[in-house]
Short mmCIF file of C-alpha atoms in Angstrom, two decimals:
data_model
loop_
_atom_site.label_atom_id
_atom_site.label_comp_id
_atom_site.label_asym_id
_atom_site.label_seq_id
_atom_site.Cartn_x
_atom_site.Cartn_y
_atom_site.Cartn_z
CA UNK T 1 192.75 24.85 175.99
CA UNK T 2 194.54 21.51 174.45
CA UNK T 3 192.74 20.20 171.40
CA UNK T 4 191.76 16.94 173.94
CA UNK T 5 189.45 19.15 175.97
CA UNK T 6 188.70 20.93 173.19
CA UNK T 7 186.80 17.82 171.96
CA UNK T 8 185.04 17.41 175.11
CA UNK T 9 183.49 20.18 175.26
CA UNK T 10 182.01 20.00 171.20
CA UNK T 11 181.00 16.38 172.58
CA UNK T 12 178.60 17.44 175.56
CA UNK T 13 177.05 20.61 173.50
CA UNK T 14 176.25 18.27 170.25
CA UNK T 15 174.58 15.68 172.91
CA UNK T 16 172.70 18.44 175.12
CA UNK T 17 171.24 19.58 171.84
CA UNK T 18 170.10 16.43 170.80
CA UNK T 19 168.47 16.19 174.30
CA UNK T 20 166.26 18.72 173.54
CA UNK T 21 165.31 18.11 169.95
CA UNK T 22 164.10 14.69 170.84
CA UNK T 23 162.20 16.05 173.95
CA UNK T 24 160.28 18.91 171.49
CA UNK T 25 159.73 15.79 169.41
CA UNK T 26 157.95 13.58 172.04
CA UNK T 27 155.87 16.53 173.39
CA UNK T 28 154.00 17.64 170.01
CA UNK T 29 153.44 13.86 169.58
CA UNK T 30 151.99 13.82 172.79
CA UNK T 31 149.78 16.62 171.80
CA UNK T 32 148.81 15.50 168.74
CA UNK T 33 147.14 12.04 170.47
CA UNK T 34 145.48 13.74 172.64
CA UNK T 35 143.00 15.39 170.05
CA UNK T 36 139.25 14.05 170.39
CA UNK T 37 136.03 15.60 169.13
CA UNK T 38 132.25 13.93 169.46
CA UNK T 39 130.08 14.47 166.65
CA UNK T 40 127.55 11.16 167.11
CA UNK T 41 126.81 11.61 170.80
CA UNK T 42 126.73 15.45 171.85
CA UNK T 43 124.28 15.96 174.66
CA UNK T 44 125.12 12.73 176.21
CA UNK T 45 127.06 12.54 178.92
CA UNK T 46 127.28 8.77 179.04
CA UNK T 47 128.88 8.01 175.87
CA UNK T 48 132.79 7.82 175.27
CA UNK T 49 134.58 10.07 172.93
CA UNK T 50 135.51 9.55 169.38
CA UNK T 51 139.18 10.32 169.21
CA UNK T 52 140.31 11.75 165.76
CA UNK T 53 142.89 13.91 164.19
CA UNK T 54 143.08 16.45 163.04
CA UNK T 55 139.92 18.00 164.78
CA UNK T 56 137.60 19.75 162.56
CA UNK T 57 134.74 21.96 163.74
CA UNK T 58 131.45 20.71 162.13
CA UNK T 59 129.33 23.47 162.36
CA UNK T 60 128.80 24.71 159.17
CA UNK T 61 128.67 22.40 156.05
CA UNK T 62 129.08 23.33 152.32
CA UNK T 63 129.37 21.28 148.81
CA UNK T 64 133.32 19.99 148.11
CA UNK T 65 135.87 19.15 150.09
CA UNK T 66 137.40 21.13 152.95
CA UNK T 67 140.99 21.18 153.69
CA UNK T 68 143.09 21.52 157.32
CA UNK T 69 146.03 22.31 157.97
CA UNK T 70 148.06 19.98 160.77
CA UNK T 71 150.31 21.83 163.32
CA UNK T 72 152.92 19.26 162.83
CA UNK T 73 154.17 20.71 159.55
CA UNK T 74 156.35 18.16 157.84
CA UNK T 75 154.11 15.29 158.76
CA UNK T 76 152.41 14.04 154.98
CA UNK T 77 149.86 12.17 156.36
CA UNK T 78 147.83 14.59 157.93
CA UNK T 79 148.93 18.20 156.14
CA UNK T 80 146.32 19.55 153.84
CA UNK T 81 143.81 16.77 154.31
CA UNK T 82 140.69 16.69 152.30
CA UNK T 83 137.82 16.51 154.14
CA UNK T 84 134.29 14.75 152.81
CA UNK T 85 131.59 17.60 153.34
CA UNK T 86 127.55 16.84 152.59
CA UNK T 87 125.96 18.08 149.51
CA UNK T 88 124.65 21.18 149.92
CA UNK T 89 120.78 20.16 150.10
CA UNK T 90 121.23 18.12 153.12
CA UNK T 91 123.09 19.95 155.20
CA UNK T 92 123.61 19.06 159.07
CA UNK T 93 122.61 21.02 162.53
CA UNK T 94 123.02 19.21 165.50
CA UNK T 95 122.79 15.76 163.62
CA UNK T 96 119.40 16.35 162.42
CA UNK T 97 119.38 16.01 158.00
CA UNK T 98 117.22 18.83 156.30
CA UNK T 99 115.44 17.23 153.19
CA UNK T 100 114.80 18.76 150.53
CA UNK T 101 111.61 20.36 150.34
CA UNK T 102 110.87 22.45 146.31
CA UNK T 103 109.16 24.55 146.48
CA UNK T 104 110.00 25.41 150.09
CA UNK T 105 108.51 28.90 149.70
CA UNK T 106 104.69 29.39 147.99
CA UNK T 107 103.06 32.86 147.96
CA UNK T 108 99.21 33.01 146.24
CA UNK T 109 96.73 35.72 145.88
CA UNK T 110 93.02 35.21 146.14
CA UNK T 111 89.43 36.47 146.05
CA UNK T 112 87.83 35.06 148.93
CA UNK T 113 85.73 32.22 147.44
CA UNK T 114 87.98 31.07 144.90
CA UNK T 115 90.69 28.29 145.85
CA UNK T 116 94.17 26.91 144.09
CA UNK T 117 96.32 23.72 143.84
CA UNK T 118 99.95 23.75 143.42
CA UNK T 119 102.34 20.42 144.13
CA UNK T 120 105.54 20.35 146.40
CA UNK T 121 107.83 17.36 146.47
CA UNK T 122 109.79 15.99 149.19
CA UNK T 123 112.89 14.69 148.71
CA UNK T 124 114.68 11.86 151.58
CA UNK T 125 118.11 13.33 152.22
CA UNK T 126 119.24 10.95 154.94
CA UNK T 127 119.79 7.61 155.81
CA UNK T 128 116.39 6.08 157.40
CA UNK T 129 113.20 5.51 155.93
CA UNK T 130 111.10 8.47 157.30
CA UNK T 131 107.11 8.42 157.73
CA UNK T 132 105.54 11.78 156.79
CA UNK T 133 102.23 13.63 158.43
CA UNK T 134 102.65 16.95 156.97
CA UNK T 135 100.52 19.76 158.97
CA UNK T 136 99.82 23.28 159.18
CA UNK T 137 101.73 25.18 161.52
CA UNK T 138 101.90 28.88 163.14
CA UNK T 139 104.47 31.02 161.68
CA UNK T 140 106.21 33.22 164.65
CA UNK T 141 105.53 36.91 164.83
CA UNK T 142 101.93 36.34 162.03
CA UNK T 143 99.58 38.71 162.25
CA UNK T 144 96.89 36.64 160.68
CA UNK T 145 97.47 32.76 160.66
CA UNK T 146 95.86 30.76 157.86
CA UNK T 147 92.94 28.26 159.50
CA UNK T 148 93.36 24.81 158.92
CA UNK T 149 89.97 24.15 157.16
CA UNK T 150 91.51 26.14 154.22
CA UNK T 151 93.95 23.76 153.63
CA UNK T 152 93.88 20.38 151.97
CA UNK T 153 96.84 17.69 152.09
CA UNK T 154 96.89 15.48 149.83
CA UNK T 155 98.30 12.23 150.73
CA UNK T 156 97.78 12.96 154.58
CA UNK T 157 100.53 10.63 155.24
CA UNK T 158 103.42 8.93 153.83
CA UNK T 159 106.53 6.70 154.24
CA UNK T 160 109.50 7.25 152.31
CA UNK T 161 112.85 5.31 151.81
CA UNK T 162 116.20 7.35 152.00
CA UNK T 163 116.90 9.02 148.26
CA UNK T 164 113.25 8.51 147.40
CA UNK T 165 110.88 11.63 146.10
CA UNK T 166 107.17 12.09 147.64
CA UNK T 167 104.72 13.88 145.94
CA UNK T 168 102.14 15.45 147.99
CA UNK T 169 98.89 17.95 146.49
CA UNK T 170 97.50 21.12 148.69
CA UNK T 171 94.79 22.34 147.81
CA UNK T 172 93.59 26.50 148.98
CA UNK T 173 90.04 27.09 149.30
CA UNK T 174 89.18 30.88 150.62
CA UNK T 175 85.69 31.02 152.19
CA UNK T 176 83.33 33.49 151.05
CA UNK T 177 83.27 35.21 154.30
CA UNK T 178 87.02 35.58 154.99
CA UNK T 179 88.14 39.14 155.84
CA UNK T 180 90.97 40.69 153.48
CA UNK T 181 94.83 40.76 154.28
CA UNK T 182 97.96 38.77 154.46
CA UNK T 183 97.74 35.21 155.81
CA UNK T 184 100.48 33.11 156.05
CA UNK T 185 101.76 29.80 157.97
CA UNK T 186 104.65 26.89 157.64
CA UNK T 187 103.41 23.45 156.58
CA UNK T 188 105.85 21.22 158.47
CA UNK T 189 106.34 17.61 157.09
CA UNK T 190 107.43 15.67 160.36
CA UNK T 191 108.25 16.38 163.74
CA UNK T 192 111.63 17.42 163.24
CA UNK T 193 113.16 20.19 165.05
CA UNK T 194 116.02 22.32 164.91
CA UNK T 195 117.90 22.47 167.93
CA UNK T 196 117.32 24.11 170.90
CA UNK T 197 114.50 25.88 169.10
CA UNK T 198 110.40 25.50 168.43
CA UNK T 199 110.62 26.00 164.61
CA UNK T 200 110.89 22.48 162.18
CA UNK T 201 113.45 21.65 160.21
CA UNK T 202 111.61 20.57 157.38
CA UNK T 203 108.79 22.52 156.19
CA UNK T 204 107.37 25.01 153.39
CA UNK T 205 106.91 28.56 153.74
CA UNK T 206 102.84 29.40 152.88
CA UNK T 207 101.83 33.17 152.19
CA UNK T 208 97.98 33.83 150.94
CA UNK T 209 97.03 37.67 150.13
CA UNK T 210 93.63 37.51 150.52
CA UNK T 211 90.76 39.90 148.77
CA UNK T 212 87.80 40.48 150.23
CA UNK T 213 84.93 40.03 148.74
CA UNK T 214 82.73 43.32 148.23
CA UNK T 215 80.26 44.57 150.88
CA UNK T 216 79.12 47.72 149.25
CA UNK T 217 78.76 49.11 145.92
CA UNK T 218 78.88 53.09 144.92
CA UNK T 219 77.42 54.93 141.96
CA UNK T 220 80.90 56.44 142.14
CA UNK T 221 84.05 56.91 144.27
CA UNK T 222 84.72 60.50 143.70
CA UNK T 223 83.23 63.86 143.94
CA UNK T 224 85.08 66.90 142.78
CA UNK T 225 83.43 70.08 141.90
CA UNK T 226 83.93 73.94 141.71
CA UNK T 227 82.36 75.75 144.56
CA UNK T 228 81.57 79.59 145.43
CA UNK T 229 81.78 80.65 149.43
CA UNK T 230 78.94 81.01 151.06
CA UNK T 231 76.69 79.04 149.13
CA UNK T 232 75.58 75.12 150.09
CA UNK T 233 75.84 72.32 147.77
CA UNK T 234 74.37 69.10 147.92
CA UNK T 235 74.82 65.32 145.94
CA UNK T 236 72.94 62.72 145.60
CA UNK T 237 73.97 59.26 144.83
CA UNK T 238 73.26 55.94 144.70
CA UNK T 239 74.61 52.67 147.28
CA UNK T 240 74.25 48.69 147.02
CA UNK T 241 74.51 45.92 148.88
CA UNK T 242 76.32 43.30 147.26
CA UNK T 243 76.88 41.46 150.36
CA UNK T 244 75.16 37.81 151.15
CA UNK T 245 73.85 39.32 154.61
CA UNK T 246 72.50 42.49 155.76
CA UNK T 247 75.24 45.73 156.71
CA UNK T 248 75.64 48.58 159.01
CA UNK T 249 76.76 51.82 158.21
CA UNK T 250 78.13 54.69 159.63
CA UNK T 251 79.77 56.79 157.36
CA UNK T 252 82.54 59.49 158.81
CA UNK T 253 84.14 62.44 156.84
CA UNK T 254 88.06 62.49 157.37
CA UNK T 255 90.31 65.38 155.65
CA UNK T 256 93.62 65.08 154.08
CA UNK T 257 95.77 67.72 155.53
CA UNK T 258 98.25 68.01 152.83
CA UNK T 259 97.10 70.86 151.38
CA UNK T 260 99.02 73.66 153.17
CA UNK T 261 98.12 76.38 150.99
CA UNK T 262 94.72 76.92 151.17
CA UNK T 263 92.43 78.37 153.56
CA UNK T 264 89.02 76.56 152.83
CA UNK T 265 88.32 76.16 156.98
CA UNK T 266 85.66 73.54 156.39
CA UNK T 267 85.77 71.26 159.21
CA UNK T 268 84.70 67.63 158.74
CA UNK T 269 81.65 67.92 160.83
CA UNK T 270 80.37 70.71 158.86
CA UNK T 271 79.48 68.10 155.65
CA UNK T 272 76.48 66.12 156.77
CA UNK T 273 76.03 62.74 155.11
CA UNK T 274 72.42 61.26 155.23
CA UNK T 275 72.57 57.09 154.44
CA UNK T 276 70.19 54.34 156.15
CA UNK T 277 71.94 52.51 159.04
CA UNK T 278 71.18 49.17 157.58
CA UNK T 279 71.02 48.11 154.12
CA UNK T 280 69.73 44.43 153.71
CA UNK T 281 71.81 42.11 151.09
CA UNK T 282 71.29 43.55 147.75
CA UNK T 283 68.95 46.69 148.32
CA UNK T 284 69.62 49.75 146.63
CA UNK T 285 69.78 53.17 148.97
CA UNK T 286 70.17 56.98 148.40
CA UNK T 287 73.88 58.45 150.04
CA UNK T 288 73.16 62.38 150.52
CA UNK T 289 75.77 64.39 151.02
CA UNK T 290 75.59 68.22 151.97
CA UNK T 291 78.57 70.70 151.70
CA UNK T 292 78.17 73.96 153.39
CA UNK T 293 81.19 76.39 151.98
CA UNK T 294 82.42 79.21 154.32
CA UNK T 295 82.08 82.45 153.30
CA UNK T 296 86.02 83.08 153.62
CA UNK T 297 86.93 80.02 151.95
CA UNK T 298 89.40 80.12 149.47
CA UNK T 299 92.01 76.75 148.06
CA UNK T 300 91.04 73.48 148.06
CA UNK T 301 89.78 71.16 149.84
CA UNK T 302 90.67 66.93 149.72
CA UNK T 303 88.88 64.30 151.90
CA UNK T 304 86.96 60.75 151.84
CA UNK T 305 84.15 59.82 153.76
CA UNK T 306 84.86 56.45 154.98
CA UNK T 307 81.76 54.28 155.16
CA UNK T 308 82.73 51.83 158.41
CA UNK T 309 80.72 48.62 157.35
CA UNK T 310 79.87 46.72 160.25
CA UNK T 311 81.56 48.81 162.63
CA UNK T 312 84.86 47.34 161.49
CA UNK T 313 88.14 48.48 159.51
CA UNK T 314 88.29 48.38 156.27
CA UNK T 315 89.95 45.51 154.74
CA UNK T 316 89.48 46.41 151.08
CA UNK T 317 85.61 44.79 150.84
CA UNK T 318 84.25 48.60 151.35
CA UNK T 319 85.45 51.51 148.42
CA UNK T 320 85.76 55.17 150.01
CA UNK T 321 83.94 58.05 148.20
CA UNK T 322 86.91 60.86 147.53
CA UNK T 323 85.65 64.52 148.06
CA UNK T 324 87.48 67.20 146.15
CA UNK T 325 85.74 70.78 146.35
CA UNK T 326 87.85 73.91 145.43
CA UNK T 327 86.58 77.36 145.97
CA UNK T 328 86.11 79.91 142.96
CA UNK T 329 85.65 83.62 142.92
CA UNK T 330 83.85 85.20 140.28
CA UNK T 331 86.43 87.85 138.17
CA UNK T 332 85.57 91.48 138.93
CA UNK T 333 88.84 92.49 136.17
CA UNK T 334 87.84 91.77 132.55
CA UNK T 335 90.50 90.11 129.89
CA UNK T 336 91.83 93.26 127.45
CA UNK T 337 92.51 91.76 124.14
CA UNK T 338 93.95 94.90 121.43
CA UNK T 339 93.95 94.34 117.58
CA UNK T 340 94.28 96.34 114.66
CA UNK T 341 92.72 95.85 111.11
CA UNK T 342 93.88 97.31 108.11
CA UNK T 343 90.86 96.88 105.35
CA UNK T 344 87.23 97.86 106.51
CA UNK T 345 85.81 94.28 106.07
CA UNK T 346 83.34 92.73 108.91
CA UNK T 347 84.60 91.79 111.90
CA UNK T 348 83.47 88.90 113.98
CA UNK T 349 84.28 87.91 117.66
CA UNK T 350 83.72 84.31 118.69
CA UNK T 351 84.26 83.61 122.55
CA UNK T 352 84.28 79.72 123.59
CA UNK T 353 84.05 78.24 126.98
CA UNK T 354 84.03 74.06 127.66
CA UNK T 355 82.75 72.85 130.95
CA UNK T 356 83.30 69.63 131.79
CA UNK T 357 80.70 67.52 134.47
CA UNK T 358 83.28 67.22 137.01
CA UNK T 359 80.53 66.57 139.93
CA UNK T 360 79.80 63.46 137.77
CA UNK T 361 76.33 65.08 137.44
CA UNK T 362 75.82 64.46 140.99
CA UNK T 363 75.04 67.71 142.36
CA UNK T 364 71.08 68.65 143.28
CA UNK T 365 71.54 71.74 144.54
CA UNK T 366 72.41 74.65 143.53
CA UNK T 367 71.85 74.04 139.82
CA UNK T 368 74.77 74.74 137.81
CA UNK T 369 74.66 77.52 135.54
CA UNK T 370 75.58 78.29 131.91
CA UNK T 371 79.26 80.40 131.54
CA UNK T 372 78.10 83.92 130.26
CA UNK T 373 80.59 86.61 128.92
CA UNK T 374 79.86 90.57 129.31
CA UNK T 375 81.76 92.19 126.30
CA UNK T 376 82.60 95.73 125.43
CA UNK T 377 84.45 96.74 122.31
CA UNK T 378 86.13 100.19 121.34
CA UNK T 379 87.01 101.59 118.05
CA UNK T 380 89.84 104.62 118.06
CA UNK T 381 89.07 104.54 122.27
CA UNK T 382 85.05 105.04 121.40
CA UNK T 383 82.61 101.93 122.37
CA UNK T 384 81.09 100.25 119.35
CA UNK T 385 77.93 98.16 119.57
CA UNK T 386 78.49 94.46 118.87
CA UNK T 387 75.18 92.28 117.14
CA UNK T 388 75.07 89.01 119.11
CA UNK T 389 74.21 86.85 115.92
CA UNK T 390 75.00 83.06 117.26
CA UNK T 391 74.67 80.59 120.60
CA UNK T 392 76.33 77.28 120.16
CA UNK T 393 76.23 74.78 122.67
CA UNK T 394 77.68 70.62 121.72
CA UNK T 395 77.27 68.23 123.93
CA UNK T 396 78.59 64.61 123.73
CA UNK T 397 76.31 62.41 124.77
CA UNK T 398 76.76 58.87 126.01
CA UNK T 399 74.30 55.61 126.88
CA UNK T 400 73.98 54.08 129.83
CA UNK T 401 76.91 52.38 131.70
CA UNK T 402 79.33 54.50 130.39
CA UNK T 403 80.11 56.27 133.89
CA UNK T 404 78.02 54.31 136.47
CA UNK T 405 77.43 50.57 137.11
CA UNK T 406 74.47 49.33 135.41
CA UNK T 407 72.15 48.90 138.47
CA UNK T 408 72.40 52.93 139.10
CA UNK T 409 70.91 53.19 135.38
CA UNK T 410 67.40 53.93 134.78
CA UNK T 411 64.95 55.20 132.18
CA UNK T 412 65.59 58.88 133.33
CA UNK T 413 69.09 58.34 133.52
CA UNK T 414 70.24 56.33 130.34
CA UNK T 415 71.54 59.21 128.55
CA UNK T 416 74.74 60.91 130.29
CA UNK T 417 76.76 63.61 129.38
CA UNK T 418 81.00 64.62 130.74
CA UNK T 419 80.34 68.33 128.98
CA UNK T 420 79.54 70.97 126.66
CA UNK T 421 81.10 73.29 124.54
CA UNK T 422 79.86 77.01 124.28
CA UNK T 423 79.93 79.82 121.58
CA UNK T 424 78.95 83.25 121.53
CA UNK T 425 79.36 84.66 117.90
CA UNK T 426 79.18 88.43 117.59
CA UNK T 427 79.85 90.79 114.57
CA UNK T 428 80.62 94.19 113.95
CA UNK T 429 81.32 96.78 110.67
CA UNK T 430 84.81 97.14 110.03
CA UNK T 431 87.01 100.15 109.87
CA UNK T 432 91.00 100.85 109.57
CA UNK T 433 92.11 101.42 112.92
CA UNK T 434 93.08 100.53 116.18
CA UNK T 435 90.86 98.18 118.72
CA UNK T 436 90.22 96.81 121.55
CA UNK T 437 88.08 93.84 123.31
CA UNK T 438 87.40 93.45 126.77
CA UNK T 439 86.06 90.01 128.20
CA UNK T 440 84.79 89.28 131.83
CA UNK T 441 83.92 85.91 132.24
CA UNK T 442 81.05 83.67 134.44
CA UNK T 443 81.06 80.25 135.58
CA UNK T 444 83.87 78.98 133.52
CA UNK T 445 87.63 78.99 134.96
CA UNK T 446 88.95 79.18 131.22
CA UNK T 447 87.49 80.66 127.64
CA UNK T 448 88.82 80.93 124.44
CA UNK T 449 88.63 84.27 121.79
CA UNK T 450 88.63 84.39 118.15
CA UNK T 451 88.58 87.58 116.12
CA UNK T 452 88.36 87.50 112.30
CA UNK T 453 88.72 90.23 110.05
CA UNK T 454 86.47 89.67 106.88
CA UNK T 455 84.36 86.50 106.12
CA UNK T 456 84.90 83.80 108.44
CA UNK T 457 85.85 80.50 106.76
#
């Protein structure tokens, strides 16, 4: 090829290259006009769109600036453009502004008939004056709505300019009457709503816990005591009304079935509970209770009877009375207790017992007896006689109201007692040698020995 040609042909490849870099050039342009994006006017398919580049998605909205990057890379006017994005306490959904609403989340607990005031504010975050009739709506998925006549708004209605702060006072008054549990609705300012959805925009989050007032008052909540099988016990206490109306009962006995390891097969129709049916506001009644023990029972057994005021569940206005009752079998095998002195001085034996009240003094029948020990002592393997020379028995004694509310006490019951504390005090001569002390104990599940050699201190 001559160098003539040879220019030529450089000539038509320069010029078919420039061809096409001008047509990529034209094309992205092209693109680039044809973004559009409409933010004012979604949902209406009348209005024109707002052209703009770059596009930018507005669907989420944070505090700063956002940046975007342009597919024409090279081009400074649009590459890594900051982008104005609202504060982040009036953020935008659909074009609707969420004010600010502190607090937008109030939680209260309250005995029914007592009430609380608290203050919320209400900030403007957009652009037009809004008029405000805040009310008291249904929260989805409550199990127990808060009624209207609890709540108080204070100014009922207001109109606010844009940036402004309203004030508004609600006031909580529980009725007397009102049922325990968790309450809890929205307060929603205006009519705004989000969306494509049911639930406002602006609004504040409302949770009462409510407490019931009492319907019935017990001498006490709890019964344990230590049984024998076969035998029947029965306790006797005392019930109020505290209520301002009248009450039904129908007490129930339900068992806890955690205990696994005992065998006390006492069903929970087997204890019969004796109560009136009605008790009128504020009278005072006698709750019998009667415990028939099997003769094979052995363990423990754990229950509540379960007092169903009015026929309804219990909503924390109505206390249970626990039952605890564990079975005890008298010791046929005496305690062996070996000693050995080494002088001939007196010897004296004290055994101890404590029993502590734990039927709360509650039990009528059968009465509850004394602990007793039967000793035997031997010298060199031969029995000795032992003098019984000393009964002790302390009590501690308290006043009234110590255990039981005051409208249980009486004159015959002002003085109550949680236990004693018993002492048998035997002696015997002394002699070098070898000894030994057997115990077996009754009506007591623990005891305590003491043998001194010589005079006691």
């Amino acid at each position: 090829m001559n160098k003539s040609k040879g220019m030529k042909a450089a000539s038509k490849f320069f010029g078919l290259l420039l061809c096409m870099l001008l047509m990529q050039t034209a094309f992205a342009a092209e693109n680039q006009n044809q973004l559009t994006v409409d933010f004012t006017n979604q949902g209406n398919m009348n209005a024109s769109p707002i052209t703009t580049s770059p596009t930018i998605e507005q669907s989420t909205y944070v505090a700063g600036t956002a940046t975007t990057e342009n597919p024409n890379a090279g081009d400074s006017s649009t590459e890594n453009q900051a982008i104005e994005v609202p504060p982040a306490d009036k953020p935008v959904t659909g074009g609707t502004v969420v004010n600010k609403v502190s607090p937008s989340y109030y939680s209260t607990y309250l005995v029914a008939g007592s009430g609380t005031t608290f203050t919320v504010s209400f900030t403007n975050s957009g652009n037009d004056t809004l008029t405000l009739n805040p009310k008291l709506v249904a929260t989805p998925n409550s199990v127990n709505t808060i009624n209207e006549s609890w709540i108080t708004l204070s100014p009922a209605s207001a109109t606010i300019s844009p940036g402004s702060i309203q004030y508004f006072t609600i006031d909580i008054n529980i009725p007397r009457d009102t049922s325990g549990g968790e309450y809890q609705s929205n307060i929603a300012f205006n009519d705004e709503l989000i969306p494509n959805s049911t639930d406002y925009v602006n609004l504040l989050q409302l949770y009462i816990s409510v407490q019931a007032l009492p319907k019935l008052e017990l001498q006490t909540t709890y019964i344990s005591d230590t049984v024998e099988a076969g035998k029947q016990y029965e306790y006797a206490m005392k019930i109020k009304n505290v209520a301002d109306e009248d009450i039904t009962l129908d007490p129930k006995v339900n068992r806890y079935m955690y205990n696994s390891y005992n065998d006390f097969a006492l069903s929970n129709d087997a204890i019969e509970i004796s109560a009136p049916s009605i008790l009128r506001a504020g009278e005072i009644a006698d709750l019998i209770i009667r415990v028939p023990v099997p003769e094979t029972a052995t363990g423990t057994y754990n229950g509540y009877i379960e007092m169903n005021v009015d026929g309804k569940a219990n909503d924390g206005s109505v206390p249970q009375i626990g039952l605890s009752f564990t079975a005890r079998e008298q010791p046929v095998v005496p305690y062996v207790k070996t000693f050995s002195t080494t002088n001939s001085d007196q010897i004296t034996i004290e055994v101890s017992a404590d029993t502590y009240s734990s039927d709360m003094g509650l039990r009528t029948s059968p009465k509850k007896e004394d602990p007793s020990f039967e000793l035997n002592l031997k010298y060199n393997s031969n029995p000795v006689d032992m003098t019984l020379v000393k009964t002790t028995q302390n009590i501690n004694i308290y006043t009234g109201g110590y255990y039981y509310p005051v409208w249980v006490i009486d004159n015959s019951s002002i003085y109550q007692n949680n236990g004693k504390h018993y002492v048998e005090t035997y002696t015997v001569p002394g002699a070098i040698g070898d000894w030994e002390l057997t115990i077996l104990p009754k009506n007591t599940e623990s005891f305590g020995c003491a043998v001194t050699v010589g005079d006691p201190i």
